[in-house]
PDB file of C-alpha atoms and ligand atoms in Angstrom:
ATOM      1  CA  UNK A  17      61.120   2.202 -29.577  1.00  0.00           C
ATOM      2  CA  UNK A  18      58.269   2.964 -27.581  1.00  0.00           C
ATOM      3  CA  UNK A  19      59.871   5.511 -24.947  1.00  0.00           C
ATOM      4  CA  UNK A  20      56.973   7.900 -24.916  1.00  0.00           C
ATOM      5  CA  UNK A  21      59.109  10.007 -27.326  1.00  0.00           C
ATOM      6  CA  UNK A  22      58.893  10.082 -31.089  1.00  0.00           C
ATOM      7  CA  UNK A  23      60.365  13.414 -33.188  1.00  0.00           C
ATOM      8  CA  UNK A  24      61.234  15.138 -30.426  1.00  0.00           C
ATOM      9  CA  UNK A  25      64.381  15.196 -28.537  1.00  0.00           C
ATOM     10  CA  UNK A  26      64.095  12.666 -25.671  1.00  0.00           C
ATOM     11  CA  UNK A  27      65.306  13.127 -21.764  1.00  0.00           C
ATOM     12  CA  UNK A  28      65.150  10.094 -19.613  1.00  0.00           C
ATOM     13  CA  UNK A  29      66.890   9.238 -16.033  1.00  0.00           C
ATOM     14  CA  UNK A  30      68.370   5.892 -15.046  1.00  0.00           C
ATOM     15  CA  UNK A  31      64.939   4.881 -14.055  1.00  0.00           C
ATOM     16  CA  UNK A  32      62.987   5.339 -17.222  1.00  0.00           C
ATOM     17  CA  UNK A  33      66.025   4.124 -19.165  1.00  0.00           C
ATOM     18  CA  UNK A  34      66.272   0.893 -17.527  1.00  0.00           C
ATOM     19  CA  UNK A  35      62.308   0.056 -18.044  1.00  0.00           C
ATOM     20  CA  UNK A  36      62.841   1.193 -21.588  1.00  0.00           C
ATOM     21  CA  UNK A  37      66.266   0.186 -22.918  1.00  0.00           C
ATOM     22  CA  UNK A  38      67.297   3.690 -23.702  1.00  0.00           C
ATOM     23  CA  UNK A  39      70.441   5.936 -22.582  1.00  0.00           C
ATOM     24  CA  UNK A  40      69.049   9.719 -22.387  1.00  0.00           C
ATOM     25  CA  UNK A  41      70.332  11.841 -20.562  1.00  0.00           C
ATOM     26  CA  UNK A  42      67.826  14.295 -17.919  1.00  0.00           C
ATOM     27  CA  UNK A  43      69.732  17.616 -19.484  1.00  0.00           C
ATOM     28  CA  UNK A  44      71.676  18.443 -22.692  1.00  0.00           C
ATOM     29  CA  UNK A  45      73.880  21.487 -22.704  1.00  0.00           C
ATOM     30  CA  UNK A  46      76.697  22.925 -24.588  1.00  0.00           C
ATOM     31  CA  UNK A  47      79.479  20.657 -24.434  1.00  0.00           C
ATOM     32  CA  UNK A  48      77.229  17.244 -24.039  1.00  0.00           C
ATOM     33  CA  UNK A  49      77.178  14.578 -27.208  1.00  0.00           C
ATOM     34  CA  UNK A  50      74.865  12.324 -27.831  1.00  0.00           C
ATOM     35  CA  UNK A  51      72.461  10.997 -30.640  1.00  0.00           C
ATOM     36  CA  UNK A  52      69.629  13.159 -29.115  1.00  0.00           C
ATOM     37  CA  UNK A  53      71.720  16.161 -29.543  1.00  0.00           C
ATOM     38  CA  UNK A  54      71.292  15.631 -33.797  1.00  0.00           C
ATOM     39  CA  UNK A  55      67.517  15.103 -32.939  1.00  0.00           C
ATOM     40  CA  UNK A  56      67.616  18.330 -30.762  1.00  0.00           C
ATOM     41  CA  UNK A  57      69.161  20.477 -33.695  1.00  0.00           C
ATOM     42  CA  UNK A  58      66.565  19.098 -36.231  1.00  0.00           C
ATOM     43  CA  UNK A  59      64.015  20.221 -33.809  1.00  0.00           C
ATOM     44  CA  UNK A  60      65.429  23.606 -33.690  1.00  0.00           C
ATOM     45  CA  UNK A  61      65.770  24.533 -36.999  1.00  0.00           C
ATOM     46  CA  UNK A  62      62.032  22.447 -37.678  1.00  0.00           C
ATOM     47  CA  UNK A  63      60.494  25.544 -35.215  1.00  0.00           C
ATOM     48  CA  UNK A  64      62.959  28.109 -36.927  1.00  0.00           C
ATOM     49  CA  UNK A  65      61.734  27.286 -40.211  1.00  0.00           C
ATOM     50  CA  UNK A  66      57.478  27.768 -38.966  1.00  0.00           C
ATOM     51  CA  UNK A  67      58.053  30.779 -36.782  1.00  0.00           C
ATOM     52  CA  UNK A  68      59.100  34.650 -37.729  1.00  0.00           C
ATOM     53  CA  UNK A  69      62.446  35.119 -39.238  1.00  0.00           C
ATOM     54  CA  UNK A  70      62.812  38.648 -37.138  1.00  0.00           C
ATOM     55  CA  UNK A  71      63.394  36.544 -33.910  1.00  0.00           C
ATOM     56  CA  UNK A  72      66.233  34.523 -35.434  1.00  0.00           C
ATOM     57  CA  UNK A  73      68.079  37.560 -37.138  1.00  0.00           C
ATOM     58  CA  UNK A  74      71.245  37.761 -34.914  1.00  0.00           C
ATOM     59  CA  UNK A  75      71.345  33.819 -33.982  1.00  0.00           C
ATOM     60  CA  UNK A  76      73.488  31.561 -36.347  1.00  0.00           C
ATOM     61  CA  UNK A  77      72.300  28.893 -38.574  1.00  0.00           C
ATOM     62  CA  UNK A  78      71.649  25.563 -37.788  1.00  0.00           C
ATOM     63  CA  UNK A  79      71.350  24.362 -41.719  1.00  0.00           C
ATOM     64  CA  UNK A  80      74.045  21.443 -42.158  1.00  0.00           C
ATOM     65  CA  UNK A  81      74.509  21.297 -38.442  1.00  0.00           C
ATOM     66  CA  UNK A  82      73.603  17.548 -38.268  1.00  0.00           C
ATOM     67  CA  UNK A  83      76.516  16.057 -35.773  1.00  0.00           C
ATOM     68  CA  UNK A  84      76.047  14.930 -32.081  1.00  0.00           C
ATOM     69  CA  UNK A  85      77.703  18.154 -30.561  1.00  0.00           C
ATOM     70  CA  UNK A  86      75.584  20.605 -28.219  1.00  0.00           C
ATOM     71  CA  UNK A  87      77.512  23.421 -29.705  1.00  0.00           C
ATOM     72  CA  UNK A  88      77.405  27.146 -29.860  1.00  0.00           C
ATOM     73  CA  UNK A  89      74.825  27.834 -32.161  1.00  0.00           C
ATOM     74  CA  UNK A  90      72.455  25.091 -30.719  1.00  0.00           C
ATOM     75  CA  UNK A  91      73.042  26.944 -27.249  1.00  0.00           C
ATOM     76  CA  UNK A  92      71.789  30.437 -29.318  1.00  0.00           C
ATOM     77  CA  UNK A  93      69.055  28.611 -31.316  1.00  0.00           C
ATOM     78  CA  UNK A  94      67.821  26.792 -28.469  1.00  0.00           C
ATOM     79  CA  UNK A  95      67.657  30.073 -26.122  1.00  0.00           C
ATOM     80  CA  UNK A  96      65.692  31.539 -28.617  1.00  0.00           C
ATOM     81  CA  UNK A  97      63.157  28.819 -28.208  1.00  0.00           C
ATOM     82  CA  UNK A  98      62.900  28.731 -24.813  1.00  0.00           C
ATOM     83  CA  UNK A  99      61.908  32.597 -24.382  1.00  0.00           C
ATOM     84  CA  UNK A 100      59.167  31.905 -27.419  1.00  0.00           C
ATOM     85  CA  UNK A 101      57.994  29.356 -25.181  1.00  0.00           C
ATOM     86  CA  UNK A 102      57.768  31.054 -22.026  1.00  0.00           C
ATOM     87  CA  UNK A 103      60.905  29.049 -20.573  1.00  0.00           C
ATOM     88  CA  UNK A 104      63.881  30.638 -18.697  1.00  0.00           C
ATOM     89  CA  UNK A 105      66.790  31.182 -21.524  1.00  0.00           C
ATOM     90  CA  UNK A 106      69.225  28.886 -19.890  1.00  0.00           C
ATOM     91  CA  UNK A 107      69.960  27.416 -22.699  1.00  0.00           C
ATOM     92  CA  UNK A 108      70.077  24.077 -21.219  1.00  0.00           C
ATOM     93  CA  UNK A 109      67.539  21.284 -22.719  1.00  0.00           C
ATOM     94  CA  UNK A 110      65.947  19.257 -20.129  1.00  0.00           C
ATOM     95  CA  UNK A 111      62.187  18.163 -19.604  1.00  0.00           C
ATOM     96  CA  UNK A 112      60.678  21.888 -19.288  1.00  0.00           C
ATOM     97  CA  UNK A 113      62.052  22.700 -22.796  1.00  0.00           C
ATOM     98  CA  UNK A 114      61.314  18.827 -23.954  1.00  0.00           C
ATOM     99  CA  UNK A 115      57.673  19.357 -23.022  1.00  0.00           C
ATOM    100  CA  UNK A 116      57.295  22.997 -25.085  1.00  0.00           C
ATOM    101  CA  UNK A 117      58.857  21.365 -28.361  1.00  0.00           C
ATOM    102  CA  UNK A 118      56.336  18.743 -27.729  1.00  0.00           C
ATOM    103  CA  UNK A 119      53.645  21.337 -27.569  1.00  0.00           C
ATOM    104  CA  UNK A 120      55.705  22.979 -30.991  1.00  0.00           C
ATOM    105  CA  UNK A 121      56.412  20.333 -33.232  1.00  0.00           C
ATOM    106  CA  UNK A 122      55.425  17.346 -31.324  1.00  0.00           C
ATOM    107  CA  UNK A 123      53.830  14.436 -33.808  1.00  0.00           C
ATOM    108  CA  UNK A 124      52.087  11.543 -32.008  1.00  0.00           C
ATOM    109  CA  UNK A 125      52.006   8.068 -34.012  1.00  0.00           C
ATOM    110  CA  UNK A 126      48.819   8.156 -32.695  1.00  0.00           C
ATOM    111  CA  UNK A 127      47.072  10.653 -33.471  1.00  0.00           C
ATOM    112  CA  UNK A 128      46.516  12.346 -30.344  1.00  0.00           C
ATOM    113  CA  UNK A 129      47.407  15.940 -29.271  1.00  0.00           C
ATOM    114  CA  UNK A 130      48.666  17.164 -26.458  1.00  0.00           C
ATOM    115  CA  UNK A 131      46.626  19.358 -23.354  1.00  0.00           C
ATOM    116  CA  UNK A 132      47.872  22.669 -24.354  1.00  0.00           C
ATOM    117  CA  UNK A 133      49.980  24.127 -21.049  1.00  0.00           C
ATOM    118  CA  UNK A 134      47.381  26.764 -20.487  1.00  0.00           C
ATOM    119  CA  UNK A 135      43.635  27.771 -21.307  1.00  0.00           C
ATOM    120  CA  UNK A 136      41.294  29.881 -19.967  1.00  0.00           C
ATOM    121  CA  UNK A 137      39.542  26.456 -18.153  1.00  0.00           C
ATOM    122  CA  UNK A 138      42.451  24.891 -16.945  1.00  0.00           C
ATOM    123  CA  UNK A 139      46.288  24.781 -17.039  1.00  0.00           C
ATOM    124  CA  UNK A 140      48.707  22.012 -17.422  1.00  0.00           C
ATOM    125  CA  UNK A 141      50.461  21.340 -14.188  1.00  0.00           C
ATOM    126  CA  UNK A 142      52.778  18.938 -16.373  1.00  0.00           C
ATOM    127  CA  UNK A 143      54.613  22.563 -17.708  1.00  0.00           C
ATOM    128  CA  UNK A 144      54.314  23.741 -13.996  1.00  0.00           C
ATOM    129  CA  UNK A 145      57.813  24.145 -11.863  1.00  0.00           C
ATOM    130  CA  UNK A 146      55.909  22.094  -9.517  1.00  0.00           C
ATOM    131  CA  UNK A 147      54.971  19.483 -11.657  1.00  0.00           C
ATOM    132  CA  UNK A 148      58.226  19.188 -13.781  1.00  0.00           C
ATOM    133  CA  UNK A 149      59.588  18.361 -10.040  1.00  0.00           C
ATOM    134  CA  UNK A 150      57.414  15.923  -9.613  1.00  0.00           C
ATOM    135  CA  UNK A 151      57.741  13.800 -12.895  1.00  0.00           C
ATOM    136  CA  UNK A 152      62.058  13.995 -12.037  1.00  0.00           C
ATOM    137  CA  UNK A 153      62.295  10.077 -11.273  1.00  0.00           C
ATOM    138  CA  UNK A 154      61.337   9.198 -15.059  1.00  0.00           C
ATOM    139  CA  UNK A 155      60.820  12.531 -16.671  1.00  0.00           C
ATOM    140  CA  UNK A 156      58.026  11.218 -19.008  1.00  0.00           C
ATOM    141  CA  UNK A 157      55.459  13.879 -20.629  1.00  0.00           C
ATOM    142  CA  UNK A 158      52.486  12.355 -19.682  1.00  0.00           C
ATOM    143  CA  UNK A 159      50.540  15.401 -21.355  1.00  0.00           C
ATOM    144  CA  UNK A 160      48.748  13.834 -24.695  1.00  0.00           C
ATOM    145  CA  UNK A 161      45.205  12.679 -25.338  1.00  0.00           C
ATOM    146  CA  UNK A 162      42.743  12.345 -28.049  1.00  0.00           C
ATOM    147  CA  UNK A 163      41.485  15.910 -29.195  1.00  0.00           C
ATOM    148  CA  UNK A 164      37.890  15.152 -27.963  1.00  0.00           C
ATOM    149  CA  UNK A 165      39.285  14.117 -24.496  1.00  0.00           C
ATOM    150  CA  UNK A 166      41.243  17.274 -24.899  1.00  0.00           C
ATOM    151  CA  UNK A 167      37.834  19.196 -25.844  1.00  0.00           C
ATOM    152  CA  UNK A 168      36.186  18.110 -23.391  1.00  0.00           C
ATOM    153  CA  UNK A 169      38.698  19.067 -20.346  1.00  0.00           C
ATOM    154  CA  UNK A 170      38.583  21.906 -21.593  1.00  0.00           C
ATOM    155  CA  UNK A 171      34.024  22.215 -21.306  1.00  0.00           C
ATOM    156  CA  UNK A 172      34.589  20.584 -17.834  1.00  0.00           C
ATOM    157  CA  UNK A 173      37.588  23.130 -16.425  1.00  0.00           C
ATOM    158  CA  UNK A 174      35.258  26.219 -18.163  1.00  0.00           C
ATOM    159  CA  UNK A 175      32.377  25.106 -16.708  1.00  0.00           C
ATOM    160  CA  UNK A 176      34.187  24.995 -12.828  1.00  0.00           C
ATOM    161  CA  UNK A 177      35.476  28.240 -13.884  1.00  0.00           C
ATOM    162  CA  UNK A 178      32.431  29.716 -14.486  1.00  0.00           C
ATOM    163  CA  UNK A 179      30.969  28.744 -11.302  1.00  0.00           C
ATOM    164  CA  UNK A 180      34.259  29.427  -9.043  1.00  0.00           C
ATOM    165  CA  UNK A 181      36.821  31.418 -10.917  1.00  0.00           C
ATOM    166  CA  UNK A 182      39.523  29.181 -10.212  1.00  0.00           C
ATOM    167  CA  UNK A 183      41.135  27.026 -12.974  1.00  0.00           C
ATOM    168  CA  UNK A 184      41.378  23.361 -12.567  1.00  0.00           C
ATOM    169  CA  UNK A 185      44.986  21.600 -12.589  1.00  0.00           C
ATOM    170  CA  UNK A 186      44.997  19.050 -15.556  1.00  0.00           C
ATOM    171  CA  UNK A 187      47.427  16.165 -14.688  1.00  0.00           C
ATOM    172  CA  UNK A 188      48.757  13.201 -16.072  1.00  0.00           C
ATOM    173  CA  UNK A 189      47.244  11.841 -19.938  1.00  0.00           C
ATOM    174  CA  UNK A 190      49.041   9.572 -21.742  1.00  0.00           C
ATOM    175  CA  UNK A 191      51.972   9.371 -23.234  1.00  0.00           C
ATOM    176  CA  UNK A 192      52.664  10.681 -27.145  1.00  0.00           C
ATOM    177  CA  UNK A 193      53.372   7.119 -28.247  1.00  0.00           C
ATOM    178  CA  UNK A 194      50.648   5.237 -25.905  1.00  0.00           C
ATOM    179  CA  UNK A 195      53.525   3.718 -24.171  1.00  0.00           C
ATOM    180  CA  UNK A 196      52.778   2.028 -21.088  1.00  0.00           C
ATOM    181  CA  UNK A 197      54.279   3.721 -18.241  1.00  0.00           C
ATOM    182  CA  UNK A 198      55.097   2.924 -14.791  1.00  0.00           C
ATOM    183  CA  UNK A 199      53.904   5.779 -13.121  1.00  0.00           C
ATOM    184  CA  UNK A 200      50.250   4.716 -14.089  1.00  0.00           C
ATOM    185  CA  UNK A 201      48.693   1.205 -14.246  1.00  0.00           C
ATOM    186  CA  UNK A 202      46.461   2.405 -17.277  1.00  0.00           C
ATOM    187  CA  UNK A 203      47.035   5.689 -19.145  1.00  0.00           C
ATOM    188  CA  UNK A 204      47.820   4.269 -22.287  1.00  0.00           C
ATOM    189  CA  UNK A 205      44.459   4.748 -24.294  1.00  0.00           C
ATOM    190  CA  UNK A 206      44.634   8.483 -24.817  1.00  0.00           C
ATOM    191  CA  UNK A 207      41.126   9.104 -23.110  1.00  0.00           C
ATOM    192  CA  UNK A 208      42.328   9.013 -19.501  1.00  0.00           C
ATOM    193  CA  UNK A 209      43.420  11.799 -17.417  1.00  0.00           C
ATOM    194  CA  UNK A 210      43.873  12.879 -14.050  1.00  0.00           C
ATOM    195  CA  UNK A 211      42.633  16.251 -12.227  1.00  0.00           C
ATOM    196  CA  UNK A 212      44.116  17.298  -9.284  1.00  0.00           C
ATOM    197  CA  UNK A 213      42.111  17.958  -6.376  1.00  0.00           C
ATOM    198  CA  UNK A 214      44.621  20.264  -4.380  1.00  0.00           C
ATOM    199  CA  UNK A 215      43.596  23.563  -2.993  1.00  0.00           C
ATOM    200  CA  UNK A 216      39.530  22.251  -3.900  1.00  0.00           C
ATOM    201  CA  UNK A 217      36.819  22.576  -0.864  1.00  0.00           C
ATOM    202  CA  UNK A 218      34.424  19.762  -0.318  1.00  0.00           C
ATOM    203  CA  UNK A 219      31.734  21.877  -2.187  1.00  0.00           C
ATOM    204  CA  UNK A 220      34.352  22.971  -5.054  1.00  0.00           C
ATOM    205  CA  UNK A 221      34.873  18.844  -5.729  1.00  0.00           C
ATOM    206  CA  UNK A 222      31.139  17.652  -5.554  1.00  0.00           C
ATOM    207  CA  UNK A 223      30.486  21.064  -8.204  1.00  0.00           C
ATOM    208  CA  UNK A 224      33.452  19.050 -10.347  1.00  0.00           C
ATOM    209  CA  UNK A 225      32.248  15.680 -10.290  1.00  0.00           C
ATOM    210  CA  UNK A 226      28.137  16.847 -10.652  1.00  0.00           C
ATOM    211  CA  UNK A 227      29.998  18.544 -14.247  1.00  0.00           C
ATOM    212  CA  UNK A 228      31.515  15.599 -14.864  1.00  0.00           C
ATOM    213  CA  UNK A 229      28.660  13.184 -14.560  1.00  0.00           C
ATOM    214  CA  UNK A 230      26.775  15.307 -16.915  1.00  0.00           C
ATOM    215  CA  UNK A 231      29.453  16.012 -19.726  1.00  0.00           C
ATOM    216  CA  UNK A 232      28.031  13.271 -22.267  1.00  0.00           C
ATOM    217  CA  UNK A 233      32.110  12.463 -23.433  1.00  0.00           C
ATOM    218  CA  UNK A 234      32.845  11.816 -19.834  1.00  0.00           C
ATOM    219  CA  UNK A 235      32.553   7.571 -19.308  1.00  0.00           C
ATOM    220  CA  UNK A 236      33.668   7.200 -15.663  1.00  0.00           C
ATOM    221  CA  UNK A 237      35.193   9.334 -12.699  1.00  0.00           C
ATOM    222  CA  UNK A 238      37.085   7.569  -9.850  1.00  0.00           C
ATOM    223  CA  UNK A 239      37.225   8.849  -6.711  1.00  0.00           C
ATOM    224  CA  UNK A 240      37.433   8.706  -3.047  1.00  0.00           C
ATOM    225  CA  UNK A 241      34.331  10.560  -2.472  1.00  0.00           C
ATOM    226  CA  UNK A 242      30.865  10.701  -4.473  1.00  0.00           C
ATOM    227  CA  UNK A 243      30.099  13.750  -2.235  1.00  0.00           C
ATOM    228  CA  UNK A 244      26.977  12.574  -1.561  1.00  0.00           C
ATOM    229  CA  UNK A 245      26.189  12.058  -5.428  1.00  0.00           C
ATOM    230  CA  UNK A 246      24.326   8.692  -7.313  1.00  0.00           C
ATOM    231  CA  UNK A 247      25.920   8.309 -10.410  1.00  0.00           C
ATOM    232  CA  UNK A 248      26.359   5.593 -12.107  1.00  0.00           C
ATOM    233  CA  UNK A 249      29.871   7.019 -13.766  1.00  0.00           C
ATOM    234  CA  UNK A 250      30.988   7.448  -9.993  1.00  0.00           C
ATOM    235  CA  UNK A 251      33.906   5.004  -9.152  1.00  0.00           C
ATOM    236  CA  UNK A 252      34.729   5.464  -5.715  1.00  0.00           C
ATOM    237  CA  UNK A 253      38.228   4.022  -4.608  1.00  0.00           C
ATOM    238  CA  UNK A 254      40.297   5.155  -1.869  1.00  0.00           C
ATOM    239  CA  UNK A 255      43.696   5.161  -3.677  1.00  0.00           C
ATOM    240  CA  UNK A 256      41.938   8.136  -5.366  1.00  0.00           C
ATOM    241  CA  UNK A 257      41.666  10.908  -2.761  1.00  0.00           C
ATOM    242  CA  UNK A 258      44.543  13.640  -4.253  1.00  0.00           C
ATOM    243  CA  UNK A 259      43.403  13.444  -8.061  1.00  0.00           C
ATOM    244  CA  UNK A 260      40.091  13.007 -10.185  1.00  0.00           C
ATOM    245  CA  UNK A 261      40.445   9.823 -12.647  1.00  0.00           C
ATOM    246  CA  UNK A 262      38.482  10.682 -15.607  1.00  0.00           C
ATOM    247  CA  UNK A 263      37.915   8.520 -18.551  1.00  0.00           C
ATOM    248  CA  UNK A 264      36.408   9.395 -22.144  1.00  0.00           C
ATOM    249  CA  UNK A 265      34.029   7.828 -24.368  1.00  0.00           C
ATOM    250  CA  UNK A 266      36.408   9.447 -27.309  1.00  0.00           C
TER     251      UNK A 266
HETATM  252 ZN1   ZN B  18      44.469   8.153 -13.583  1.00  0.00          ZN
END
């Protein structure tokens, strides 16, 4: 089923499971049951098995847990993941903890990776408290790409960086599966991404697009303002004026 999920554990709300025919629930937490729950526990014991035995050596097994309960070890196993991954321990799996097993052990039948949650040219405002808040109607993970898209947000956030020392806010990709989505009317081919503008200066946004237009990989930016620029890869459009649409050649 293409419900931008594919390994990994899925959350959903009523919204996203009524456009995709699923029944997940937004948080799983000791005591819950559900077919994701098994999924969850493979997960777990998937990142035990590739990450240092020393963090694991007062938390119980998992091995031959397979059933549908959110018990007592999954609570222990899955706390353990979450303070690897920078999460609060609450042991509580919802979209925040969804996301950083994505980042772990997430495979897309694709091929595509997904824009790691921090860099030193730009950070993921997907794994952001902010942005987690914003994606609660459908909870998708709108965070994958191709790796040369990937590559070459990262060139275009280092080279802002290097000019202003402030890292640019990478928004919504795709998702894992290419799944259409109904928070976006394209975002499906992997080589599409949004940039938020928020906290930019007039000078700070023409400086982003003038990169843009002369990374070779980037195809097209859409936005509400060419600053004053001629570029042929300029789209202005007025339903653009909080994020940069970038496309991709790859
Ligand atoms: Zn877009």
């Amino acid at each position: 089923m293409a419900a931008g999920h594919n390994n990994v554990a899925a959350v959903g709300t009523a919204n996203s499971n009524s456009i995709y025919g699923t029944n997940f629930l937004g948080v799983y937490s000791q005591g819950s049951t559900h077919a994701q729950i098994a999924v969850l526990k493979a997960n777990l014991r998937q990142y035990r098995s590739i990450t240092p035995s020393y963090l694991w050596t007062s938390t119980p097994s998992l091995e031959g847990n397979t059933s549908n309960a959110f018990d007592a070890a999954t609570t222990a196993n899955l706390m353990v993941f979450q303070s690897n991954s920078g999460l609060t321990a609450d042991g509580s799996y919802g979209a925040g903890s969804r996301n950083a097993m994505h980042a772990s052990i997430g495979v897309s039948p694709r091929g595509w990776v997904r824009i790691f949650k921090s860099t030193s040219g730009y950070i993921n405002y997907n794994d952001t408290v902010a942005g987690l808040a914003n994606d609660a109607t459908y909870k998708l993970d709108h965070a994958w790409c191709t790796s040369s898209c990937r590559d070459t947000l990262y060139s275009i956030g280092y080279a802002f960086y290097s000019t202003y020392s402030k890292l640019i806010e990478v928004n919504d990709g795709s998702l894992m599966d290419g799944a259409d989505t109904p928070e976006h009317s394209t975002h499906q081919s992997g080589r599409e991404v949004d940039i938020r503008n928020a906290g930019l200066t007039a000078a700070e946004a023409k400086k982003f697009l003038e990169i843009c237009i002369a990374n070779t990989n980037v195809s097209r930016v859409i936005y509400y303002t060419n600053h004053g620029l001629t570029s042929s890869k300029i789209y202005i459009r007025a339903d653009h004026a909080d994020h940069f649409h970038v496309d991709t050649v790859n």
